[in-house]
Amino acid sequence: MPTALVTGASAGLGRAFAKVLAEQGYDLILVARSESDLKERAEDLYRAYGTDTEVLPADLTTDDGCAAVTSRIRTGPPVDLLVNNAGIGHERPFLDTGAAAEERLLDLNVRAVLRLTDAALSVMTARGSGSVLNVASVAGLGPAWLSSTYPASKAWIIAFTESLGASHQVKSAGVRMTALLPGYTRTEFHQRAGIPTSFPPPWLWLDAERVVRRGLRDLAAGRVLSVPSLRYKVAAWGLRHLPRPVSRLVAWDLSAPAHS
Ligand SMILES: NC(=O)c1ccc[n+]([C@@H]2O[C@H](COP(=O)([O-])OP(=O)(O)OC[C@H]3O[C@@H](n4cnc5c(N)ncnc54)[C@H](OP(=O)(O)O)[C@@H]3O)[C@@H](O)[C@H]2O)c1
């Protein structure tokens, strides 16, 4: 049985990853802060698919949390697929959030992805097999949110994944990397961040399981970037190719009076 390690596996996209991978016959290592939620997920997956699941509670904004996961990747039984999914956003504009909260966002969205990917690639390239799927966002392709570090953190994931995934060192070792760029997806993300869900309109919201299935198909097909759904492929094209002043005009501005 191949083994997949999924971060942020207790809710939203991570929970959907765990379900779809269990369905596909993977054994699982589930990471998030809430041990009780992870145990519940593990029991559900055992009942539904007979999945062998390891629960690894860790706060990935901390050195100790990252070390617990990298140590499992480096020294435990082989991990065939790493899904760096855990991530957060803030609802308030940059100057109101405070540097400490912004740094926590970067610790989770960027530093943890760097550390876990480093551990995974070290063992996978030495072994000559394995895959890493990093969850970014369409928002990382351009100035989609103003007064926010979130798009910058996701831009880093996209550039990082493309840079390593297309490199000789990773490709010649038979290791695959994909950055998954979802658009608005129904999860707990917006609720947790305090971001209103009245925008965008219902037709723009994606289903978490469909996003996950697309991402895994694109990873299997060797695509470095995966943008689920035609709607967001169009949005991604716009963010990449429209002149930046035009995309800035239609961006979601957290500091605008409408959001206060
Ligand atoms: N939903 C969207 O519209 C959307 C769109 C584009 C990209 N994304 C990206 O998709 C990924 C998953 O988001 P989601 O929408 O599924 O969010 P979600 O429903 O809020 O789930 C977030 C998961 O991350 C875990 N987590 C949060 N802080 C953590 C920490 N410090 N250490 C370890 N785990 C932590 C949470 O569990 P605990 O609280 O128990 O730790 C939970 O399992 C994120 O990277 C997000 O940026 C989401």
mmCIF file of N, CA, C and O in Angstrom, residues 131-221:
data_model
loop_
_atom_site.group_PDB
_atom_site.id
_atom_site.type_symbol
_atom_site.label_atom_id
_atom_site.label_comp_id
_atom_site.label_asym_id
_atom_site.label_seq_id
_atom_site.Cartn_x
_atom_site.Cartn_y
_atom_site.Cartn_z
ATOM 1 N N SER A 131 5.956 11.771 -4.761
ATOM 2 C CA SER A 131 5.261 12.943 -5.303
ATOM 3 C C SER A 131 4.970 13.941 -4.189
ATOM 4 O O SER A 131 4.734 13.544 -3.042
ATOM 5 N N VAL A 132 4.951 15.218 -4.586
ATOM 6 C CA VAL A 132 4.599 16.291 -3.646
ATOM 7 C C VAL A 132 3.539 17.163 -4.306
ATOM 8 O O VAL A 132 3.740 17.640 -5.427
ATOM 9 N N LEU A 133 2.417 17.341 -3.622
ATOM 10 C CA LEU A 133 1.372 18.227 -4.135
ATOM 11 C C LEU A 133 1.218 19.394 -3.159
ATOM 12 O O LEU A 133 0.929 19.174 -1.974
ATOM 13 N N ASN A 134 1.473 20.600 -3.631
ATOM 14 C CA ASN A 134 1.392 21.784 -2.774
ATOM 15 C C ASN A 134 0.135 22.585 -3.107
ATOM 16 O O ASN A 134 -0.076 22.969 -4.265
ATOM 17 N N VAL A 135 -0.682 22.852 -2.101
ATOM 18 C CA VAL A 135 -1.920 23.583 -2.355
ATOM 19 C C VAL A 135 -1.645 25.086 -2.291
ATOM 20 O O VAL A 135 -1.316 25.635 -1.241
ATOM 21 N N ALA A 136 -1.744 25.728 -3.460
ATOM 22 C CA ALA A 136 -1.564 27.186 -3.559
ATOM 23 C C ALA A 136 -2.955 27.800 -3.694
ATOM 24 O O ALA A 136 -3.883 27.448 -2.957
ATOM 25 N N SER A 137 -3.145 28.693 -4.661
ATOM 26 C CA SER A 137 -4.453 29.314 -4.904
ATOM 27 C C SER A 137 -4.356 30.108 -6.198
ATOM 28 O O SER A 137 -3.280 30.615 -6.536
ATOM 29 N N VAL A 138 -5.491 30.240 -6.878
ATOM 30 C CA VAL A 138 -5.531 31.122 -8.048
ATOM 31 C C VAL A 138 -5.106 32.534 -7.635
ATOM 32 O O VAL A 138 -4.486 33.267 -8.407
ATOM 33 N N ALA A 139 -5.390 32.883 -6.361
ATOM 34 C CA ALA A 139 -5.043 34.219 -5.856
ATOM 35 C C ALA A 139 -3.536 34.473 -5.895
ATOM 36 O O ALA A 139 -3.097 35.619 -5.817
ATOM 37 N N GLY A 140 -2.748 33.402 -6.014
ATOM 38 C CA GLY A 140 -1.299 33.568 -6.055
ATOM 39 C C GLY A 140 -0.778 33.973 -7.418
ATOM 40 O O GLY A 140 0.422 34.224 -7.578
ATOM 41 N N LEU A 141 -1.666 34.045 -8.408
ATOM 42 C CA LEU A 141 -1.202 34.360 -9.766
ATOM 43 C C LEU A 141 -1.128 35.852 -10.061
ATOM 44 O O LEU A 141 -0.597 36.256 -11.088
ATOM 45 N N GLY A 142 -1.692 36.670 -9.180
ATOM 46 C CA GLY A 142 -1.669 38.106 -9.471
ATOM 47 C C GLY A 142 -2.226 38.879 -8.294
ATOM 48 O O GLY A 142 -2.450 38.312 -7.220
ATOM 49 N N PRO A 143 -2.475 40.161 -8.467
ATOM 50 C CA PRO A 143 -2.963 40.984 -7.349
ATOM 51 C C PRO A 143 -4.459 40.763 -7.119
ATOM 52 O O PRO A 143 -5.284 41.643 -7.353
ATOM 53 N N ALA A 144 -4.809 39.538 -6.660
ATOM 54 C CA ALA A 144 -6.223 39.186 -6.506
ATOM 55 C C ALA A 144 -6.818 39.763 -5.223
ATOM 56 O O ALA A 144 -7.992 40.080 -5.163
ATOM 57 N N TRP A 145 -6.031 39.837 -4.165
ATOM 58 C CA TRP A 145 -6.463 40.451 -2.903
ATOM 59 C C TRP A 145 -5.497 41.582 -2.631
ATOM 60 O O TRP A 145 -4.281 41.358 -2.615
ATOM 61 N N LEU A 146 -6.020 42.777 -2.357
ATOM 62 C CA LEU A 146 -5.141 43.893 -1.989
ATOM 63 C C LEU A 146 -5.086 44.017 -0.469
ATOM 64 O O LEU A 146 -6.035 43.664 0.230
ATOM 65 N N SER A 147 -3.968 44.540 0.039
ATOM 66 C CA SER A 147 -3.713 44.696 1.469
ATOM 67 C C SER A 147 -3.713 43.352 2.202
ATOM 68 O O SER A 147 -4.258 43.214 3.290
ATOM 69 N N SER A 148 -3.086 42.344 1.570
ATOM 70 C CA SER A 148 -3.051 41.008 2.159
ATOM 71 C C SER A 148 -1.753 40.302 1.794
ATOM 72 O O SER A 148 -1.276 40.434 0.666
ATOM 73 N N THR A 149 -1.211 39.550 2.739
ATOM 74 C CA THR A 149 -0.017 38.745 2.432
ATOM 75 C C THR A 149 -0.407 37.386 1.847
ATOM 76 O O THR A 149 0.457 36.642 1.406
ATOM 77 N N TYR A 150 -1.716 37.052 1.875
ATOM 78 C CA TYR A 150 -2.145 35.722 1.420
ATOM 79 C C TYR A 150 -1.730 35.438 -0.032
ATOM 80 O O TYR A 150 -1.090 34.418 -0.290
ATOM 81 N N PRO A 151 -2.069 36.348 -0.997
ATOM 82 C CA PRO A 151 -1.654 36.044 -2.376
ATOM 83 C C PRO A 151 -0.134 35.917 -2.519
ATOM 84 O O PRO A 151 0.351 35.091 -3.284
ATOM 85 N N ALA A 152 0.601 36.717 -1.735
ATOM 86 C CA ALA A 152 2.065 36.633 -1.814
ATOM 87 C C ALA A 152 2.538 35.267 -1.329
ATOM 88 O O ALA A 152 3.442 34.659 -1.914
ATOM 89 N N SER A 153 1.895 34.747 -0.267
ATOM 90 C CA SER A 153 2.312 33.429 0.242
ATOM 91 C C SER A 153 2.019 32.346 -0.794
ATOM 92 O O SER A 153 2.793 31.404 -0.955
ATOM 93 N N LYS A 154 0.904 32.497 -1.508
ATOM 94 C CA LYS A 154 0.540 31.485 -2.502
ATOM 95 C C LYS A 154 1.372 31.647 -3.785
ATOM 96 O O LYS A 154 1.664 30.667 -4.468
ATOM 97 N N ALA A 155 1.762 32.896 -4.092
ATOM 98 C CA ALA A 155 2.671 33.121 -5.233
ATOM 99 C C ALA A 155 3.996 32.413 -4.958
ATOM 100 O O ALA A 155 4.615 31.835 -5.856
ATOM 101 N N TRP A 156 4.432 32.450 -3.699
ATOM 102 C CA TRP A 156 5.678 31.767 -3.327
ATOM 103 C C TRP A 156 5.536 30.255 -3.578
ATOM 104 O O TRP A 156 6.424 29.624 -4.149
ATOM 105 N N ILE A 157 4.402 29.685 -3.176
ATOM 106 C CA ILE A 157 4.219 28.231 -3.365
ATOM 107 C C ILE A 157 4.255 27.875 -4.854
ATOM 108 O O ILE A 157 4.869 26.878 -5.255
ATOM 109 N N ILE A 158 3.602 28.716 -5.677
ATOM 110 C CA ILE A 158 3.568 28.424 -7.112
ATOM 111 C C ILE A 158 4.996 28.475 -7.682
ATOM 112 O O ILE A 158 5.442 27.546 -8.369
ATOM 113 N N ALA A 159 5.712 29.549 -7.378
ATOM 114 C CA ALA A 159 7.069 29.703 -7.919
ATOM 115 C C ALA A 159 7.993 28.597 -7.399
ATOM 116 O O ALA A 159 8.796 28.028 -8.144
ATOM 117 N N PHE A 160 7.855 28.271 -6.126
ATOM 118 C CA PHE A 160 8.681 27.240 -5.485
ATOM 119 C C PHE A 160 8.439 25.875 -6.143
ATOM 120 O O PHE A 160 9.371 25.149 -6.500
ATOM 121 N N THR A 161 7.160 25.545 -6.331
ATOM 122 C CA THR A 161 6.819 24.230 -6.889
ATOM 123 C C THR A 161 7.271 24.130 -8.345
ATOM 124 O O THR A 161 7.813 23.103 -8.768
ATOM 125 N N GLU A 162 7.047 25.218 -9.117
ATOM 126 C CA GLU A 162 7.481 25.200 -10.519
ATOM 127 C C GLU A 162 8.989 25.073 -10.602
ATOM 128 O O GLU A 162 9.520 24.325 -11.419
ATOM 129 N N SER A 163 9.661 25.824 -9.748
ATOM 130 C CA SER A 163 11.114 25.858 -9.785
ATOM 131 C C SER A 163 11.708 24.484 -9.476
ATOM 132 O O SER A 163 12.601 23.999 -10.170
ATOM 133 N N LEU A 164 11.189 23.834 -8.439
ATOM 134 C CA LEU A 164 11.739 22.523 -8.077
ATOM 135 C C LEU A 164 11.187 21.423 -8.979
ATOM 136 O O LEU A 164 11.932 20.544 -9.420
ATOM 137 N N GLY A 165 9.887 21.483 -9.254
ATOM 138 C CA GLY A 165 9.235 20.405 -10.012
ATOM 139 C C GLY A 165 9.772 20.272 -11.421
ATOM 140 O O GLY A 165 9.768 19.180 -11.990
ATOM 141 N N ALA A 166 10.215 21.386 -11.996
ATOM 142 C CA ALA A 166 10.723 21.335 -13.376
ATOM 143 C C ALA A 166 12.239 21.135 -13.397
ATOM 144 O O ALA A 166 12.843 21.080 -14.463
ATOM 145 N N SER A 167 12.847 20.998 -12.222
ATOM 146 C CA SER A 167 14.318 20.943 -12.174
ATOM 147 C C SER A 167 14.846 19.541 -12.484
ATOM 148 O O SER A 167 14.170 18.534 -12.235
ATOM 149 N N HIS A 168 16.077 19.502 -12.967
ATOM 150 C CA HIS A 168 16.741 18.238 -13.289
ATOM 151 C C HIS A 168 16.839 17.349 -12.045
ATOM 152 O O HIS A 168 16.559 16.152 -12.092
ATOM 153 N N GLN A 169 17.219 17.981 -10.916
ATOM 154 C CA GLN A 169 17.443 17.217 -9.677
ATOM 155 C C GLN A 169 16.212 16.393 -9.274
ATOM 156 O O GLN A 169 16.339 15.242 -8.863
ATOM 157 N N VAL A 170 15.036 17.019 -9.428
ATOM 158 C CA VAL A 170 13.800 16.352 -9.004
ATOM 159 C C VAL A 170 13.283 15.421 -10.107
ATOM 160 O O VAL A 170 12.960 14.252 -9.861
ATOM 161 N N LYS A 171 13.253 15.935 -11.354
ATOM 162 C CA LYS A 171 12.692 15.136 -12.456
ATOM 163 C C LYS A 171 13.515 13.878 -12.731
ATOM 164 O O LYS A 171 12.968 12.801 -12.955
ATOM 165 N N SER A 172 14.850 14.044 -12.727
ATOM 166 C CA SER A 172 15.691 12.885 -13.082
ATOM 167 C C SER A 172 15.612 11.799 -12.008
ATOM 168 O O SER A 172 15.965 10.649 -12.254
ATOM 169 N N ALA A 173 15.140 12.167 -10.803
ATOM 170 C CA ALA A 173 14.991 11.158 -9.740
ATOM 171 C C ALA A 173 13.615 10.495 -9.800
ATOM 172 O O ALA A 173 13.287 9.661 -8.952
ATOM 173 N N GLY A 174 12.792 10.890 -10.789
ATOM 174 C CA GLY A 174 11.476 10.264 -10.918
ATOM 175 C C GLY A 174 10.474 10.781 -9.903
ATOM 176 O O GLY A 174 9.487 10.107 -9.592
ATOM 177 N N VAL A 175 10.718 12.004 -9.374
ATOM 178 C CA VAL A 175 9.800 12.581 -8.380
ATOM 179 C C VAL A 175 8.931 13.642 -9.066
ATOM 180 O O VAL A 175 9.432 14.421 -9.885
ATOM 181 N N ARG A 176 7.657 13.651 -8.735
ATOM 182 C CA ARG A 176 6.711 14.605 -9.344
ATOM 183 C C ARG A 176 6.300 15.667 -8.345
ATOM 184 O O ARG A 176 6.097 15.365 -7.168
ATOM 185 N N MET A 177 6.122 16.890 -8.864
ATOM 186 C CA MET A 177 5.601 17.975 -8.009
ATOM 187 C C MET A 177 4.538 18.745 -8.768
ATOM 188 O O MET A 177 4.712 19.056 -9.951
ATOM 189 N N THR A 178 3.470 19.067 -8.068
ATOM 190 C CA THR A 178 2.381 19.853 -8.669
ATOM 191 C C THR A 178 1.921 20.899 -7.665
ATOM 192 O O THR A 178 1.810 20.607 -6.472
ATOM 193 N N ALA A 179 1.656 22.101 -8.160
ATOM 194 C CA ALA A 179 0.981 23.112 -7.341
ATOM 195 C C ALA A 179 -0.486 23.127 -7.756
ATOM 196 O O ALA A 179 -0.799 23.258 -8.946
ATOM 197 N N LEU A 180 -1.365 22.956 -6.770
ATOM 198 C CA LEU A 180 -2.811 22.974 -7.030
ATOM 199 C C LEU A 180 -3.321 24.380 -6.724
ATOM 200 O O LEU A 180 -3.084 24.905 -5.629
ATOM 201 N N LEU A 181 -4.032 24.978 -7.693
ATOM 202 C CA LEU A 181 -4.501 26.361 -7.541
ATOM 203 C C LEU A 181 -6.025 26.396 -7.537
ATOM 204 O O LEU A 181 -6.659 26.635 -8.567
ATOM 205 N N PRO A 182 -6.655 26.160 -6.381
ATOM 206 C CA PRO A 182 -8.116 26.238 -6.355
ATOM 207 C C PRO A 182 -8.594 27.688 -6.393
ATOM 208 O O PRO A 182 -7.866 28.600 -5.982
ATOM 209 N N GLY A 183 -9.815 27.861 -6.888
ATOM 210 C CA GLY A 183 -10.525 29.128 -6.685
ATOM 211 C C GLY A 183 -11.350 28.977 -5.420
ATOM 212 O O GLY A 183 -11.098 28.081 -4.601
ATOM 213 N N TYR A 184 -12.371 29.828 -5.253
ATOM 214 C CA TYR A 184 -13.226 29.741 -4.060
ATOM 215 C C TYR A 184 -13.803 28.328 -3.932
ATOM 216 O O TYR A 184 -14.466 27.852 -4.845
ATOM 217 N N THR A 185 -13.546 27.691 -2.802
ATOM 218 C CA THR A 185 -13.989 26.309 -2.580
ATOM 219 C C THR A 185 -14.723 26.241 -1.246
ATOM 220 O O THR A 185 -14.271 26.835 -0.265
ATOM 221 N N ARG A 186 -15.845 25.508 -1.222
ATOM 222 C CA ARG A 186 -16.619 25.407 0.029
ATOM 223 C C ARG A 186 -15.880 24.555 1.051
ATOM 224 O O ARG A 186 -15.781 23.336 0.907
ATOM 225 N N THR A 187 -15.331 25.236 2.052
ATOM 226 C CA THR A 187 -14.614 24.578 3.160
ATOM 227 C C THR A 187 -14.866 25.445 4.395
ATOM 228 O O THR A 187 -15.719 26.323 4.369
ATOM 229 N N GLU A 188 -14.041 25.270 5.430
ATOM 230 C CA GLU A 188 -14.178 26.129 6.618
ATOM 231 C C GLU A 188 -13.280 27.355 6.559
ATOM 232 O O GLU A 188 -13.250 28.168 7.483
ATOM 233 N N PHE A 189 -12.498 27.457 5.461
ATOM 234 C CA PHE A 189 -11.459 28.486 5.354
ATOM 235 C C PHE A 189 -11.972 29.906 5.604
ATOM 236 O O PHE A 189 -11.431 30.646 6.427
ATOM 237 N N HIS A 190 -13.039 30.290 4.889
ATOM 238 C CA HIS A 190 -13.512 31.676 4.971
ATOM 239 C C HIS A 190 -14.127 31.971 6.332
ATOM 240 O O HIS A 190 -13.906 33.030 6.908
ATOM 241 N N GLN A 191 -14.871 30.984 6.824
ATOM 242 C CA GLN A 191 -15.481 31.088 8.163
ATOM 243 C C GLN A 191 -14.393 31.284 9.228
ATOM 244 O O GLN A 191 -14.492 32.161 10.079
ATOM 245 N N ARG A 192 -13.341 30.474 9.168
ATOM 246 C CA ARG A 192 -12.257 30.575 10.165
ATOM 247 C C ARG A 192 -11.564 31.926 10.092
ATOM 248 O O ARG A 192 -11.165 32.484 11.095
ATOM 249 N N ALA A 193 -11.405 32.445 8.852
ATOM 250 C CA ALA A 193 -10.689 33.710 8.683
ATOM 251 C C ALA A 193 -11.598 34.904 8.930
ATOM 252 O O ALA A 193 -11.132 36.039 8.984
ATOM 253 N N GLY A 194 -12.918 34.650 9.030
ATOM 254 C CA GLY A 194 -13.864 35.750 9.202
ATOM 255 C C GLY A 194 -14.157 36.453 7.881
ATOM 256 O O GLY A 194 -14.624 37.600 7.853
ATOM 257 N N ILE A 195 -13.889 35.754 6.767
ATOM 258 C CA ILE A 195 -14.122 36.350 5.439
ATOM 259 C C ILE A 195 -15.568 36.075 5.033
ATOM 260 O O ILE A 195 -16.016 34.917 5.085
ATOM 261 N N PRO A 196 -16.332 37.116 4.644
ATOM 262 C CA PRO A 196 -17.732 36.878 4.282
ATOM 263 C C PRO A 196 -17.858 35.963 3.060
ATOM 264 O O PRO A 196 -17.030 36.021 2.153
ATOM 265 N N THR A 197 -18.888 35.099 3.091
ATOM 266 C CA THR A 197 -19.068 34.185 1.951
ATOM 267 C C THR A 197 -20.222 34.639 1.045
ATOM 268 O O THR A 197 -20.648 33.920 0.163
ATOM 269 N N SER A 198 -20.726 35.878 1.310
ATOM 270 C CA SER A 198 -21.802 36.399 0.457
ATOM 271 C C SER A 198 -21.253 36.730 -0.935
ATOM 272 O O SER A 198 -21.975 36.774 -1.925
ATOM 273 N N PHE A 199 -19.952 36.965 -1.041
ATOM 274 C CA PHE A 199 -19.292 37.103 -2.326
ATOM 275 C C PHE A 199 -18.272 35.986 -2.411
ATOM 276 O O PHE A 199 -17.627 35.683 -1.409
ATOM 277 N N PRO A 200 -18.054 35.337 -3.516
ATOM 278 C CA PRO A 200 -18.670 35.511 -4.820
ATOM 279 C C PRO A 200 -20.032 34.811 -4.914
ATOM 280 O O PRO A 200 -20.418 34.111 -3.974
ATOM 281 N N PRO A 201 -20.712 34.954 -6.064
ATOM 282 C CA PRO A 201 -22.009 34.291 -6.241
ATOM 283 C C PRO A 201 -21.852 32.762 -6.209
ATOM 284 O O PRO A 201 -20.754 32.250 -6.456
ATOM 285 N N PRO A 202 -22.962 32.046 -5.895
ATOM 286 C CA PRO A 202 -22.875 30.586 -5.709
ATOM 287 C C PRO A 202 -22.191 29.838 -6.860
ATOM 288 O O PRO A 202 -21.477 28.867 -6.616
ATOM 289 N N TRP A 203 -22.394 30.286 -8.116
ATOM 290 C CA TRP A 203 -21.846 29.524 -9.245
ATOM 291 C C TRP A 203 -20.320 29.547 -9.275
ATOM 292 O O TRP A 203 -19.689 28.751 -9.951
ATOM 293 N N LEU A 204 -19.708 30.445 -8.510
ATOM 294 C CA LEU A 204 -18.238 30.504 -8.509
ATOM 295 C C LEU A 204 -17.604 29.588 -7.459
ATOM 296 O O LEU A 204 -16.398 29.422 -7.413
ATOM 297 N N TRP A 205 -18.448 29.016 -6.583
ATOM 298 C CA TRP A 205 -17.897 28.148 -5.525
ATOM 299 C C TRP A 205 -17.664 26.742 -6.046
ATOM 300 O O TRP A 205 -18.514 26.174 -6.738
ATOM 301 N N LEU A 206 -16.526 26.180 -5.696
ATOM 302 C CA LEU A 206 -16.177 24.826 -6.141
ATOM 303 C C LEU A 206 -16.406 23.826 -5.011
ATOM 304 O O LEU A 206 -16.375 24.184 -3.830
ATOM 305 N N ASP A 207 -16.582 22.560 -5.420
ATOM 306 C CA ASP A 207 -16.746 21.477 -4.468
ATOM 307 C C ASP A 207 -15.354 20.906 -4.137
ATOM 308 O O ASP A 207 -14.557 20.614 -5.033
ATOM 309 N N ALA A 208 -15.072 20.764 -2.827
ATOM 310 C CA ALA A 208 -13.721 20.375 -2.393
ATOM 311 C C ALA A 208 -13.271 19.046 -3.009
ATOM 312 O O ALA A 208 -12.129 18.907 -3.454
ATOM 313 N N GLU A 209 -14.186 18.087 -3.065
ATOM 314 C CA GLU A 209 -13.775 16.772 -3.565
ATOM 315 C C GLU A 209 -13.416 16.818 -5.049
ATOM 316 O O GLU A 209 -12.473 16.162 -5.492
ATOM 317 N N ARG A 210 -14.143 17.638 -5.802
ATOM 318 C CA ARG A 210 -13.829 17.742 -7.245
ATOM 319 C C ARG A 210 -12.481 18.414 -7.452
ATOM 320 O O ARG A 210 -11.713 18.050 -8.338
ATOM 321 N N VAL A 211 -12.199 19.431 -6.604
ATOM 322 C CA VAL A 211 -10.899 20.116 -6.681
ATOM 323 C C VAL A 211 -9.773 19.114 -6.427
ATOM 324 O O VAL A 211 -8.769 19.053 -7.154
ATOM 325 N N VAL A 212 -9.968 18.291 -5.408
ATOM 326 C CA VAL A 212 -8.955 17.307 -5.022
ATOM 327 C C VAL A 212 -8.740 16.271 -6.127
ATOM 328 O O VAL A 212 -7.602 15.939 -6.489
ATOM 329 N N ARG A 213 -9.824 15.769 -6.688
ATOM 330 C CA ARG A 213 -9.694 14.755 -7.748
ATOM 331 C C ARG A 213 -8.939 15.326 -8.946
ATOM 332 O O ARG A 213 -8.094 14.668 -9.546
ATOM 333 N N ARG A 214 -9.250 16.580 -9.311
ATOM 334 C CA ARG A 214 -8.553 17.215 -10.442
ATOM 335 C C ARG A 214 -7.059 17.343 -10.137
ATOM 336 O O ARG A 214 -6.200 17.043 -10.954
ATOM 337 N N GLY A 215 -6.765 17.800 -8.913
ATOM 338 C CA GLY A 215 -5.362 17.983 -8.523
ATOM 339 C C GLY A 215 -4.591 16.679 -8.596
ATOM 340 O O GLY A 215 -3.471 16.630 -9.103
ATOM 341 N N LEU A 216 -5.196 15.604 -8.108
ATOM 342 C CA LEU A 216 -4.504 14.308 -8.116
ATOM 343 C C LEU A 216 -4.351 13.772 -9.539
ATOM 344 O O LEU A 216 -3.332 13.170 -9.868
ATOM 345 N N ARG A 217 -5.347 14.034 -10.389
ATOM 346 C CA ARG A 217 -5.222 13.606 -11.796
ATOM 347 C C ARG A 217 -4.089 14.370 -12.472
ATOM 348 O O ARG A 217 -3.296 13.801 -13.212
ATOM 349 N N ASP A 218 -4.007 15.680 -12.206
ATOM 350 C CA ASP A 218 -2.946 16.489 -12.831
ATOM 351 C C ASP A 218 -1.568 16.086 -12.314
ATOM 352 O O ASP A 218 -0.593 16.070 -13.068
ATOM 353 N N LEU A 219 -1.493 15.727 -11.036
ATOM 354 C CA LEU A 219 -0.221 15.240 -10.483
ATOM 355 C C LEU A 219 0.185 13.943 -11.203
ATOM 356 O O LEU A 219 1.334 13.791 -11.634
ATOM 357 N N ALA A 220 -0.776 13.038 -11.359
ATOM 358 C CA ALA A 220 -0.478 11.758 -12.027
ATOM 359 C C ALA A 220 -0.074 11.978 -13.479
ATOM 360 O O ALA A 220 0.741 11.238 -14.031
ATOM 361 N N ALA A 221 -0.627 13.034 -14.100
ATOM 362 C CA ALA A 221 -0.309 13.321 -15.509
ATOM 363 C C ALA A 221 0.995 14.109 -15.644
ATOM 364 O O ALA A 221 1.404 14.442 -16.755
#
